[in-house]
Every structure is written in structure tokens, then in C-alpha cells.
Amino acid sequence: MKKQVCRQFFLDTLGIKQDVVYGALEKINSGGIVSVDGRGSHKNHVAVSDDVVEEIKSHISSFPTVPSHYYRQSSDRVYLEDLNMSTMYRLYEELQKNEDNYEDGEKVRWTKIRAITFNQSENDFMTIHYDDKVCRVDSMRRKRKSDKPEGQLDLQLSRNHQEGQPLRQLQQLATVLQKEEEEKKPNPVTQRVKIIMSAGLVFVHAHSRLLTDSTQTLGTSLSESSSLESISDQEVQPDSPLWQFYVSRFFASNYDYGLTLVLAVALSIKYVFFDDKIDLEVQKLLKRERSSGQQSLPKLTISKKTTPPPPAMPAQQLNGSGVQENLNEKSLKTKGQLSHQIGKKDIIELNGNEDKTDQKELLSKLNCNLANTEVNNVSPSSDRNSPKPAFFLGSSKDNDDSSSGSASDEECKDGHIVRSHSAQTQTDCIDYLNSTPRTDLKYALSSSYVPNISDKPARLLEECLAIMNSDAGPEALTDEEVQLLVKAKHIPSYKLESMLGDHVRGVAIRRQMLSKQLTVKSAMETLPYTNYDYKYVEGACCENVIGYMPVPVGVAGPLLLDGKRYNVPMATTEGCLVASTNRGCRALEQSGGVTSSITNDGMTRGPVVRFPTAARASEVKHWLECTDNFDLVKECFDETSRFARLKKLHIGLAGRSLYVRFVSTTGDAMGMNMLSKGSEKCLNMLQETFPDMEIISLSGNYCTDKKPAAINWIEGRGKSVVCEAVVKANIVKNTLKTTVAALVELNTSKNLVGSAMAGSIGGFNAHASNIVTAIYIATGQDPAQNVASSNCIVLMEPTGPLHDDLHISCTMPSIEVGTVGGGTVLPPQAACLEMLGVKGSNVECPGENARSLARIICGTVLAGELSLMSALAAGHLVKSHLKHNRSTLNMAPTAVKPAEETTMRHAATVPGLCTSRSP
Ligand code: ADP
């Protein structure tokens, strides 16, 4: 007999869970055998001992703090001044790595303890007050040094270490400090120049005074008005020999002569003694290093980036203490025995004992080689993040062996500078990004394709096949014969490059085959394909390549953003866009610039899974929302990458389907690959826990990637940024040729009400996507991601004492950008990132480069909005547009009739300083 009971009542009465009932039922149905599921198989968290907790707490407490700006009235909460969590953790890690019991993965533990103890969330570092957003431990260290006597600092850092360890650390620390001190000292080349200039000045001064005095001495009466001309015409004939005369003038009892002389002498003494002192210090340093046996003789290598340091020296890592490109004599002397490798044929050995002339020669040789090897165009704002040519100390072997793991170095291979990166900062897949071998690039760019043709008719297919499979390989075939093999499917077309071992030839043959199929055979003639470095494309950026698309790149700026100036590259074919954005930048610069804030950071992937019932789906939703279970998922997710860190799960439910939106930080990568990898692993783990879960798709469009979606607008995706500026009334009037009142009114009518009327999602702006897309193309972002990335609301209000200034803000919640991976590896795109000082991985603070790029994009959008809106408000758009944004080059002669002009696409949309295709 079957009885129906209320399930909840039944379960509550028996005090059991629904899963148990399902399990029992399954057991009955399968004859008593229950398939194994993953329940109960997860390991418990390892309990953290009190000692470790205390150690972490006291390490964190040891950093200098400042009172909170936000809670000063009501709370005694304190904040780190110019550090962030990653830096603090890295310092902690450096200390711990020397401990025997150090385990990987301690970061989670450290982060938790910090969060619990100090009441901060994992991503607080973005909101913590630190002015330059630079995590420089050296400033922290200086602070600590100034707060405490040096010995105390050493003690502090080596606290809790076992015997023997602290000593080694002290030595390392001392070495680091010494090197830092040494770097802080003035550049001797500059010193010399100063001395020479001072001496020159003294001489000129003395000479001119001599003349003046002489004229007086000779009793020449010069009228004041004509004195200068007269003096220059005077011939002075001293009684004594010239040198005696000069000396006597020099030592004359004149006060300013004396002062100048004293200064010159003091400078010379300083130079002479200072130089020697450095020598001595360095000798001492090297001696100690040698005797401690921890480092082999330092080898000078070249780095294109601010250089990570020798092993196990946390502070130095963070300092980027490479010696700069303008290597000078001091550097040469201070490094002792240095070996510098620039090219295969160019290995220079520098010895501390070499005389100065030799050093000078070597110096000029080094600089010359550097100039040949490096192409650096760093904007003034690029500061620490920008890859700059630099030298650093420490052999590559040392760095490789280093447990600190963040050192990087370059070595010479086949005449190219090749960088090898250690685990902490770079990975296999992007190594080449920061180490574009320029000589290689030159080679690639100079190559052009000479078709491989023969007078004789092509050999038979079988013969070609035999040659291809022989040692001679497909290279021994003519282009026509290769085409035969492709047609016969012995060579897949997509594999042409790899099978021929020649990118350009592969592309050329594919083009030859394609042209034959086209109605206009010459159609591809003007699509370029030579002079391109295809090795970055293969297997990463594009398949079936037939050439490349040159897009003009303009520059807008400087954009004054958070006190730094950026020249923003924009790749576009849209006339007026760059000019307009440039004008916006100028107005903003005149007004004191733009301020930006990152409000959120998290890329997303939203898979869809299905359960037998909606109730079961809901049950799993609750399970995932429970903190402990989230921790399990996070642990599983975080294991998949050194940079991806799961922040939250946003879960949606529709019937039996569950949509799990994984939100994670992704370092400097845009992050889609990382999110896919992490989400996939978590789904597999969940499936073990819930065997009745069916994975429908790794992407369930709940992400949402490259499609308009409210979820991105509301929840954010990638970087969420807000920028603001106050534009002075006179600049609105003189530069933007409009008024604040007109701008505010237009913004309300167009960007707010107009977009609302159109049912827009995230489209509360005039043309954000114009700027976003142009920067995306220039900097190797995925241009398809302009869809969500252009989500933007522009607000304008009158402000200032007279209400005649303009407050403008630009809020962009979903900027999907990265500075590693994807198209950022292509040299031209990487060059544009380098212009902005955000190329590649940010060694000191992974993620900071991508966040800076997002800030720059938002700031530039603000400039573009300001300019276009002003042009619209001023009503002079049509004129400007017709002048700059029309080309008749491709038009049929009859297409342009005066009567039709106003209905043409340009005039029909937004004209003038905006663009024809802008909304
Ligand atoms: P995406 O996830 O944006 O699609 P990729 O997977 O192509 O990007 O590139 C990310 C790769 O770069 C990962 O393998 C990651 O380990 C590596 N990587 C190196 N440095 C960084 C960094 N600073 N931030 C993020 N990823 C980095």
C-alpha cells in the first residue's frame, strides 16, 4: 500500500536528510550496491597551530600603519600606508621559505588569519589608502629603518627563525641594504659633468670679471649704458704672463671668487673620495658574499624590465633594484668583476681593476649595444611598471635556483637576448612577451617572400609525396607541388606553416591557392603578408592566416590621470575620433586632470548544470552558498592557477538548471582562459559530490561574455572603474566652446533620458565604445569584448562656488582587459602597452598593470565623452564632421549629389568632432 506523506515533515520527524533517502532508494534499486560518490571524502582543513597564527599576526602588525581616513572620528582602525596585501604576503613568504616547514599554499591561511584578525577582505588592498598604488616595500623598509635602529630591524625580520637561519638572513639583508645604499648614491658620471661644468662656469665667470676689473684697473671710464659693448671690445693686456694673471685673479681677495673656488674644490674632493669609498664598500660586499658562499660572482646581464633581484631578498625584489640602462663608471666599478653578454659574438668581461679609460670604452660599447638591442619608448608616466632596459646583478643560475622564485633573467642564445622567468612572476606561455628579441624581430620584418617556382612542370603527386616524406621534406618542393599535396589532402591547409617550417611561405602558398578561387584574382594584392612576425600568431592568435590588417594608430593625450601623463594609442579608421579625444584630454589637463578608482575586480565564467528536479537544484544552490562549501570550491579553483583567486559564486536558478557564475581575480590576464580552467575543475569536483548533476555547458551565458547583458552592467565584470574630473568654467568656454549649463542639459536629455527611452542597458553615454574599441585594437585586447566593456554611464553636474564649473564622471563597471595573454603578445600591440607603461605582468603587484590599463581606458572615455558632448552642445558638429570624416576615395563619381549629402551616413549620425559611426 502506498501512503503519501509530507516530505519535509517525514524528513524532520526522522531527523535525516533527503540525500540519505535517495541513497537508500538507490541501494534498493541497484540490488544493494550503491555507486561511490564523493561525499565525505574531502579532507578537513588542517588545523593551524596557535604559534603560526601568532607568527602571522605579529608579522602583519610589524608593518607601519596610519590612522584610517574614513573612520578617524569613530574608529581606531588603522591602515597600511603604501603597501598592499600581496607585498606583505610576499615578505612573509620570503621569510618562511627559509624555514624547513614551509609549505606551498600558505597564502590562503595567511589571508584568512589576516582577514579575521584585521577585519579586511581579501581584496581590500584596492581600497586601502595608498597614494601611488605602488606596492613598494622599500619605502616600507625605509620607514621601518627610520622608526627603529638598524639592529632592531634585522631582529624583527629574523624573528622566530631557527638557529643559523637568522644569521644568513641578516647577511642577506645587510647585502641588500648595502646595495640599496649604493644605488641611492649619486651617479658619478653626473658628478663629473657637474664638476666640469662648475669649473667651466668658474672660469667663464673669472674671465668676465677679470675684464670688468681690468677695465676699472686700467682706469677706463665706461658709461653705464654702453659698458657691455665696450667691454667686449676692450683688449686687456696684463703686465704679467697670462697664467700668472689668472691665478692672481683667482686668489684675489674677492668674496665670490673665493666662494666659487671653495665650492669647486669641495666638489672635486667629494668626487675623488666618494668614488674610492664606493670601491671599498663594494670590495667589502663582494668579499662577504664570496665568503658566505651564497652567491657566485655577480654576473651582469641585461633586462628590458625593471629588474627583479637576486634570490631570497624580498626587499630587493620589490625594489626592482636593477642598475639602469645608463650604466656608468660607478656601476662598472661597483660591480667588481662583471661579465656582460649582449650577443653571441659580443661577450665583454669587465674587471674592477681595469683602468678608467678601458672602462670608458667598455661603457660606450655597452651603451651602444644596448641602443641596438633595445627599443624603448616609455611614456613619462610609465615609472616602475614600464619595462626599461636595465642591468642587474646576480648570475642567472642563482636566480633560477632561488627559492624566492620571482627573479627573472636573460641569457644570450643565438645572438638573441632570451629571458627566463621564474615561477612567481611569469609563465611559459607569456615568457616571450617581456622578452621580444628585437634582433629577431628585425630579421622577421626584413624577410619577404620569393615564390619557389620552377621552369619544369610540377612532378607527379606520388613523387611529391615521396619527397615530402623523405629527409628533404616539403621544403624541397616548389610552391605548385606543395599546392598539389594540399589539394590531395596530404598537407592540411591549416598546417602549411608548420609542415613547411616557414611561416611566410605557408601564408604565401595559402594565398596563392585562395586567389585562384576568387573572382577578382588580384583582390588580395594589397592585403599585406610579408614583414610580419608570424611566430607569435601561430597556435595563439589566428589560424589559416592570409596576411594581416594594418590599422592606423593615432595618439590622444597626454591624458593626465591620477597625476600621471599617458599618451593613449588608438587604432581606428574613424576620422575625428582621435582628434576629438585629444581635445578632451587637453581640456582635462588644463583642469587638473582626472581621478580614477577601481571599485571591483573579477572576471567571470557562468556554467550551466542540471539536476533531476528543481528542488534538487535549489538544494545544491543552498549548499554552494554555505561558507564552508564555498571554501572547498575556492580551494579547488585556486589550485588551477597562481593568479586566479575565486572571490565569489553568484548563482542563478531556472527550473532544474543551475547557473553558477564564478567570479575571480586573474592577475594581469583578462582571465577567460583562467576562469574556464578553474570553473571546469570545480564542476568536476561538484559532480563527484552530486552524482546526479549533469554538466550542460562550461559556459551557460551567465558569464556573460561578448553579449549585451544586464548582469555585467549590474554586477560588474573584469575591472569596475569610476573616473571623475572638474572642468573649470573658462575651459568649458574657451577650449570646449560651450557652456556648463548646455552640457548638463544635453547629458540629461541624451545620455540619461534618451538612453532610458531606448531601453538601453549600460548605454548611458555618447560613444564610450568608440574609445574602448580603438584602445582595445591598439593594445591587443579582444575587440569583441567591447560589448560589455563599453558599459558606461556619464554624469554631469554644475559645481564650484558659482556653480559654473562642470563635474563630470564616467562609471564603467565591466572593463574586460589584460596585459598578458591573447593579442597582447604581438609585438605591435605590446609596443602600445609599453607606451602606457603597462606591458606584461606586473612583477611587484600582479594585476596592477591590467587595473592601470582599465583606469586609462575609463579616463580616455571620459575625455572622449567630454569632447563629443561639447561639440554636440555647441552645435558645430556637422561642420567639423564634413571637414574631417569624409572620404570620396572609394565613392562612385555619381554617388555624391549635394541634395543627398545631408542624408548620407555621416551626417545622419553624430557629426563633427564625433564620428560618423558613433551613436
Ligand atoms: P586569459 O586567461 O586572459 O585568457 P591566458 O590564459 O592566455 O589569459 O594567459 C594567462 C597566462 O599568463 C596564465 O598561464 C598565467 O599563469 C600567466 N601569467 C603570467 N603572469 C601573469 C600575471 N601577472 N597575471 C596573470 N597571469 C599571468
mmCIF file of C-alpha atoms and ligand atoms in Angstrom, residues 425-430 641-643 666-675 820-822 840-842 846-847, ligand 1:
data_model
loop_
_atom_site.group_PDB
_atom_site.id
_atom_site.type_symbol
_atom_site.label_atom_id
_atom_site.label_comp_id
_atom_site.label_asym_id
_atom_site.label_seq_id
_atom_site.Cartn_x
_atom_site.Cartn_y
_atom_site.Cartn_z
ATOM 1 C CA THR A 425 56.005 36.159 -11.937
ATOM 2 C CA GLN A 426 55.928 34.732 -15.375
ATOM 3 C CA THR A 427 54.880 31.594 -17.048
ATOM 4 C CA ASP A 428 55.819 29.594 -20.015
ATOM 5 C CA CYS A 429 53.050 30.895 -22.130
ATOM 6 C CA ILE A 430 53.912 34.544 -21.856
ATOM 7 C CA SER A 641 46.473 28.992 -11.303
ATOM 8 C CA ARG A 642 48.973 31.109 -9.474
ATOM 9 C CA PHE A 643 46.944 34.189 -10.268
ATOM 10 C CA THR A 666 43.077 36.992 -12.623
ATOM 11 C CA GLY A 667 46.275 38.945 -12.092
ATOM 12 C CA ASP A 668 47.228 40.840 -15.211
ATOM 13 C CA ALA A 669 45.398 38.486 -17.567
ATOM 14 C CA MET A 670 41.958 39.310 -18.914
ATOM 15 C CA GLY A 671 41.211 35.912 -17.476
ATOM 16 C CA MET A 672 38.758 33.998 -19.633
ATOM 17 C CA ASN A 673 41.071 31.023 -20.024
ATOM 18 C CA MET A 674 41.880 31.028 -16.348
ATOM 19 C CA LEU A 675 38.227 31.157 -15.391
ATOM 20 C CA VAL A 820 49.299 39.324 -20.624
ATOM 21 C CA GLY A 821 47.948 36.612 -22.900
ATOM 22 C CA GLY A 822 45.823 36.910 -26.041
ATOM 23 C CA GLY A 840 53.101 42.319 -19.474
ATOM 24 C CA SER A 841 52.954 41.071 -15.974
ATOM 25 C CA ASN A 842 53.375 43.454 -13.091
ATOM 26 C CA PRO A 846 50.349 41.105 -10.239
ATOM 27 C CA GLY A 847 47.150 42.614 -11.558
HETATM 28 P P1 ADP B 1 43.411 34.648 -20.261
HETATM 29 O O1 ADP B 1 43.116 33.880 -19.020
HETATM 30 O O2 ADP B 1 43.235 36.113 -20.125
HETATM 31 O O3 ADP B 1 42.732 34.104 -21.455
HETATM 32 P P2 ADP B 1 45.899 33.403 -20.876
HETATM 33 O O4 ADP B 1 45.437 32.143 -20.282
HETATM 34 O O5 ADP B 1 46.183 33.444 -22.323
HETATM 35 O O6 ADP B 1 44.969 34.613 -20.499
HETATM 36 O O7 ADP B 1 47.212 33.930 -20.139
HETATM 37 C C1 ADP B 1 47.328 33.882 -18.799
HETATM 38 C C2 ADP B 1 48.608 33.136 -18.507
HETATM 39 O O8 ADP B 1 49.595 34.057 -18.143
HETATM 40 C C3 ADP B 1 48.435 32.167 -17.362
HETATM 41 O O9 ADP B 1 49.052 30.962 -17.697
HETATM 42 C C4 ADP B 1 49.181 32.806 -16.225
HETATM 43 O O10 ADP B 1 49.774 31.861 -15.398
HETATM 44 C C5 ADP B 1 50.221 33.629 -16.953
HETATM 45 N N1 ADP B 1 50.638 34.827 -16.217
HETATM 46 C C6 ADP B 1 51.896 35.236 -16.040
HETATM 47 N N2 ADP B 1 51.968 36.363 -15.348
HETATM 48 C C7 ADP B 1 50.711 36.694 -15.067
HETATM 49 C C8 ADP B 1 50.111 37.758 -14.351
HETATM 50 N N3 ADP B 1 50.821 38.732 -13.792
HETATM 51 N N4 ADP B 1 48.793 37.778 -14.246
HETATM 52 C C9 ADP B 1 48.049 36.823 -14.812
HETATM 53 N N5 ADP B 1 48.545 35.786 -15.490
HETATM 54 C C10 ADP B 1 49.863 35.710 -15.628
#
